[in-house]
Amino acid sequence: YNTNVKDFYKDGVIDIIKYINETWDNQFIIHFDLRCDNILIDIDNESIKIIDWEFASVGDPYWDLAVICGDLL
């Protein structure tokens, strides 16, 4: 797995924001620690896996978006 998600996600952040705006509900299951180190990307098989779910909770999806954006800076 390629864990270098910074380049992979930069182009998709706007699409993620649009999706959240269209489907927003504060009762999403969120990861709560969605950082680059917790995302595994297999470019050859076009798959993404999110790991390390021990802090998962119900909450606002903008939290996960803010955490991953902060990690990309």
Short mmCIF file of N, CA and C in Angstrom, two decimals:
data_model
loop_
_atom_site.label_atom_id
_atom_site.label_comp_id
_atom_site.label_asym_id
_atom_site.label_seq_id
_atom_site.Cartn_x
_atom_site.Cartn_y
_atom_site.Cartn_z
N TYR A 1 0.83 -1.19 0.00
CA TYR A 1 0.00 0.00 0.00
C TYR A 1 0.87 1.24 0.00
N ASN A 2 0.44 2.22 -0.75
CA ASN A 2 1.13 3.51 -0.79
C ASN A 2 0.45 4.43 0.21
N THR A 3 1.15 4.83 1.25
CA THR A 3 0.55 5.68 2.28
C THR A 3 0.78 7.16 2.03
N ASN A 4 1.30 7.52 0.88
CA ASN A 4 1.49 8.92 0.55
C ASN A 4 0.20 9.48 -0.03
N VAL A 5 -0.73 9.86 0.84
CA VAL A 5 -2.04 10.30 0.38
C VAL A 5 -2.11 11.79 0.12
N LYS A 6 -1.09 12.54 0.48
CA LYS A 6 -1.15 13.99 0.31
C LYS A 6 -1.42 14.38 -1.14
N ASP A 7 -0.67 13.82 -2.07
CA ASP A 7 -0.88 14.14 -3.48
C ASP A 7 -2.20 13.57 -3.98
N PHE A 8 -2.56 12.41 -3.48
CA PHE A 8 -3.79 11.74 -3.92
C PHE A 8 -5.04 12.55 -3.56
N TYR A 9 -5.05 13.16 -2.37
CA TYR A 9 -6.26 13.83 -1.88
C TYR A 9 -6.37 15.30 -2.22
N LYS A 10 -5.30 15.96 -2.58
CA LYS A 10 -5.36 17.40 -2.83
C LYS A 10 -6.43 17.75 -3.86
N ASP A 11 -6.54 16.97 -4.91
CA ASP A 11 -7.51 17.25 -5.97
C ASP A 11 -8.93 16.89 -5.57
N GLY A 12 -9.11 16.01 -4.60
CA GLY A 12 -10.44 15.56 -4.24
C GLY A 12 -11.10 16.27 -3.08
N VAL A 13 -10.41 17.20 -2.43
CA VAL A 13 -10.97 17.86 -1.26
C VAL A 13 -12.24 18.64 -1.62
N ILE A 14 -12.25 19.33 -2.74
CA ILE A 14 -13.44 20.09 -3.14
C ILE A 14 -14.62 19.15 -3.35
N ASP A 15 -14.41 18.01 -3.97
CA ASP A 15 -15.49 17.04 -4.17
C ASP A 15 -16.02 16.52 -2.84
N ILE A 16 -15.14 16.32 -1.87
CA ILE A 16 -15.57 15.86 -0.55
C ILE A 16 -16.43 16.93 0.12
N ILE A 17 -16.02 18.19 0.03
CA ILE A 17 -16.80 19.28 0.63
C ILE A 17 -18.18 19.35 -0.03
N LYS A 18 -18.24 19.25 -1.34
CA LYS A 18 -19.53 19.29 -2.05
C LYS A 18 -20.42 18.14 -1.59
N TYR A 19 -19.86 16.95 -1.47
CA TYR A 19 -20.65 15.80 -1.04
C TYR A 19 -21.20 16.02 0.37
N ILE A 20 -20.37 16.48 1.27
CA ILE A 20 -20.83 16.72 2.65
C ILE A 20 -21.93 17.77 2.67
N ASN A 21 -21.76 18.84 1.90
CA ASN A 21 -22.79 19.88 1.86
C ASN A 21 -24.12 19.34 1.34
N GLU A 22 -24.07 18.47 0.36
CA GLU A 22 -25.30 17.92 -0.22
C GLU A 22 -25.98 16.90 0.69
N THR A 23 -25.22 16.21 1.51
CA THR A 23 -25.78 15.13 2.32
C THR A 23 -25.63 15.37 3.82
N TRP A 24 -25.34 16.60 4.22
CA TRP A 24 -24.96 16.90 5.60
C TRP A 24 -25.99 16.44 6.60
N ASP A 25 -25.49 15.81 7.61
CA ASP A 25 -26.28 15.38 8.76
C ASP A 25 -25.27 15.20 9.89
N ASN A 26 -25.59 15.69 11.07
CA ASN A 26 -24.61 15.59 12.14
C ASN A 26 -24.62 14.23 12.82
N GLN A 27 -25.24 13.26 12.21
CA GLN A 27 -25.30 11.91 12.78
C GLN A 27 -24.53 10.90 11.94
N PHE A 28 -23.44 11.32 11.37
CA PHE A 28 -22.56 10.42 10.62
C PHE A 28 -21.65 9.66 11.58
N ILE A 29 -21.25 8.47 11.18
CA ILE A 29 -20.16 7.80 11.89
C ILE A 29 -18.88 8.42 11.36
N ILE A 30 -18.08 8.97 12.26
CA ILE A 30 -16.85 9.60 11.84
C ILE A 30 -15.66 8.85 12.45
N HIS A 31 -14.54 8.97 11.79
CA HIS A 31 -13.32 8.29 12.21
C HIS A 31 -12.73 8.96 13.45
N PHE A 32 -12.74 10.28 13.47
CA PHE A 32 -12.29 11.13 14.57
C PHE A 32 -10.77 11.26 14.66
N ASP A 33 -10.03 10.53 13.83
CA ASP A 33 -8.57 10.66 13.77
C ASP A 33 -8.11 10.35 12.35
N LEU A 34 -8.80 10.94 11.38
CA LEU A 34 -8.54 10.63 9.97
C LEU A 34 -7.33 11.40 9.47
N ARG A 35 -6.18 10.81 9.69
CA ARG A 35 -4.90 11.39 9.27
C ARG A 35 -4.30 10.53 8.15
N CYS A 36 -3.34 11.09 7.46
CA CYS A 36 -2.72 10.37 6.35
C CYS A 36 -2.17 9.00 6.78
N ASP A 37 -1.67 8.92 7.99
CA ASP A 37 -1.12 7.65 8.46
C ASP A 37 -2.19 6.58 8.66
N ASN A 38 -3.45 6.97 8.70
CA ASN A 38 -4.55 6.02 8.90
C ASN A 38 -5.26 5.67 7.60
N ILE A 39 -4.68 6.06 6.47
CA ILE A 39 -5.28 5.77 5.16
C ILE A 39 -4.25 4.99 4.34
N LEU A 40 -4.66 3.83 3.88
CA LEU A 40 -3.80 3.00 3.04
C LEU A 40 -4.37 3.02 1.63
N ILE A 41 -3.52 3.34 0.66
CA ILE A 41 -3.96 3.43 -0.73
C ILE A 41 -3.16 2.42 -1.56
N ASP A 42 -3.89 1.60 -2.29
CA ASP A 42 -3.29 0.67 -3.23
C ASP A 42 -3.66 1.15 -4.63
N ILE A 43 -2.78 1.92 -5.23
CA ILE A 43 -3.07 2.53 -6.53
C ILE A 43 -3.25 1.46 -7.61
N ASP A 44 -2.45 0.40 -7.56
CA ASP A 44 -2.55 -0.65 -8.58
C ASP A 44 -3.92 -1.30 -8.60
N ASN A 45 -4.50 -1.53 -7.42
CA ASN A 45 -5.82 -2.17 -7.33
C ASN A 45 -6.95 -1.17 -7.12
N GLU A 46 -6.61 0.12 -7.14
CA GLU A 46 -7.60 1.19 -6.97
C GLU A 46 -8.45 0.99 -5.72
N SER A 47 -7.78 0.73 -4.59
CA SER A 47 -8.52 0.55 -3.35
C SER A 47 -7.96 1.45 -2.26
N ILE A 48 -8.83 1.84 -1.37
CA ILE A 48 -8.47 2.67 -0.23
C ILE A 48 -9.00 1.97 1.01
N LYS A 49 -8.17 1.91 2.03
CA LYS A 49 -8.58 1.32 3.31
C LYS A 49 -8.29 2.33 4.40
N ILE A 50 -9.24 2.51 5.29
CA ILE A 50 -9.06 3.38 6.45
C ILE A 50 -8.90 2.49 7.67
N ILE A 51 -7.82 2.73 8.41
CA ILE A 51 -7.49 1.90 9.56
C ILE A 51 -7.56 2.72 10.84
N ASP A 52 -7.41 2.05 11.98
CA ASP A 52 -7.26 2.69 13.28
C ASP A 52 -8.56 3.39 13.72
N TRP A 53 -9.59 2.61 13.94
CA TRP A 53 -10.93 3.13 14.22
C TRP A 53 -11.27 3.23 15.71
N GLU A 54 -10.31 3.14 16.62
CA GLU A 54 -10.67 3.09 18.03
C GLU A 54 -11.31 4.38 18.55
N PHE A 55 -11.14 5.52 17.87
CA PHE A 55 -11.76 6.77 18.31
C PHE A 55 -13.07 7.07 17.56
N ALA A 56 -13.53 6.16 16.73
CA ALA A 56 -14.73 6.40 15.93
C ALA A 56 -15.91 6.75 16.83
N SER A 57 -16.78 7.62 16.28
CA SER A 57 -17.91 8.11 17.05
C SER A 57 -18.97 8.63 16.08
N VAL A 58 -20.08 9.06 16.61
CA VAL A 58 -21.11 9.73 15.82
C VAL A 58 -20.84 11.22 15.94
N GLY A 59 -20.83 11.91 14.80
CA GLY A 59 -20.55 13.33 14.85
C GLY A 59 -20.64 13.99 13.50
N ASP A 60 -20.12 15.18 13.44
CA ASP A 60 -20.16 16.02 12.25
C ASP A 60 -19.06 15.59 11.29
N PRO A 61 -19.39 15.29 10.03
CA PRO A 61 -18.38 14.83 9.07
C PRO A 61 -17.33 15.89 8.77
N TYR A 62 -17.64 17.16 9.05
CA TYR A 62 -16.64 18.20 8.83
C TYR A 62 -15.44 18.01 9.76
N TRP A 63 -15.62 17.31 10.88
CA TRP A 63 -14.49 17.04 11.77
C TRP A 63 -13.42 16.24 11.03
N ASP A 64 -13.83 15.12 10.42
CA ASP A 64 -12.85 14.30 9.69
C ASP A 64 -12.23 15.08 8.55
N LEU A 65 -13.03 15.88 7.85
CA LEU A 65 -12.51 16.68 6.76
C LEU A 65 -11.47 17.68 7.26
N ALA A 66 -11.77 18.33 8.38
CA ALA A 66 -10.82 19.31 8.95
C ALA A 66 -9.52 18.63 9.38
N VAL A 67 -9.63 17.46 9.96
CA VAL A 67 -8.42 16.75 10.43
C VAL A 67 -7.54 16.37 9.24
N ILE A 68 -8.14 15.81 8.19
CA ILE A 68 -7.33 15.38 7.05
C ILE A 68 -6.76 16.60 6.32
N CYS A 69 -7.52 17.69 6.24
CA CYS A 69 -6.99 18.91 5.60
C CYS A 69 -5.82 19.46 6.41
N GLY A 70 -5.96 19.46 7.72
CA GLY A 70 -4.86 19.91 8.57
C GLY A 70 -3.63 19.05 8.41
N ASP A 71 -3.82 17.78 8.21
CA ASP A 71 -2.70 16.87 8.03
C ASP A 71 -2.02 17.09 6.68
N LEU A 72 -2.77 17.57 5.70
CA LEU A 72 -2.21 17.79 4.36
C LEU A 72 -1.42 19.09 4.27
N LEU A 73 -1.59 19.98 5.23
CA LEU A 73 -0.88 21.27 5.18
C LEU A 73 0.58 21.13 5.51
#
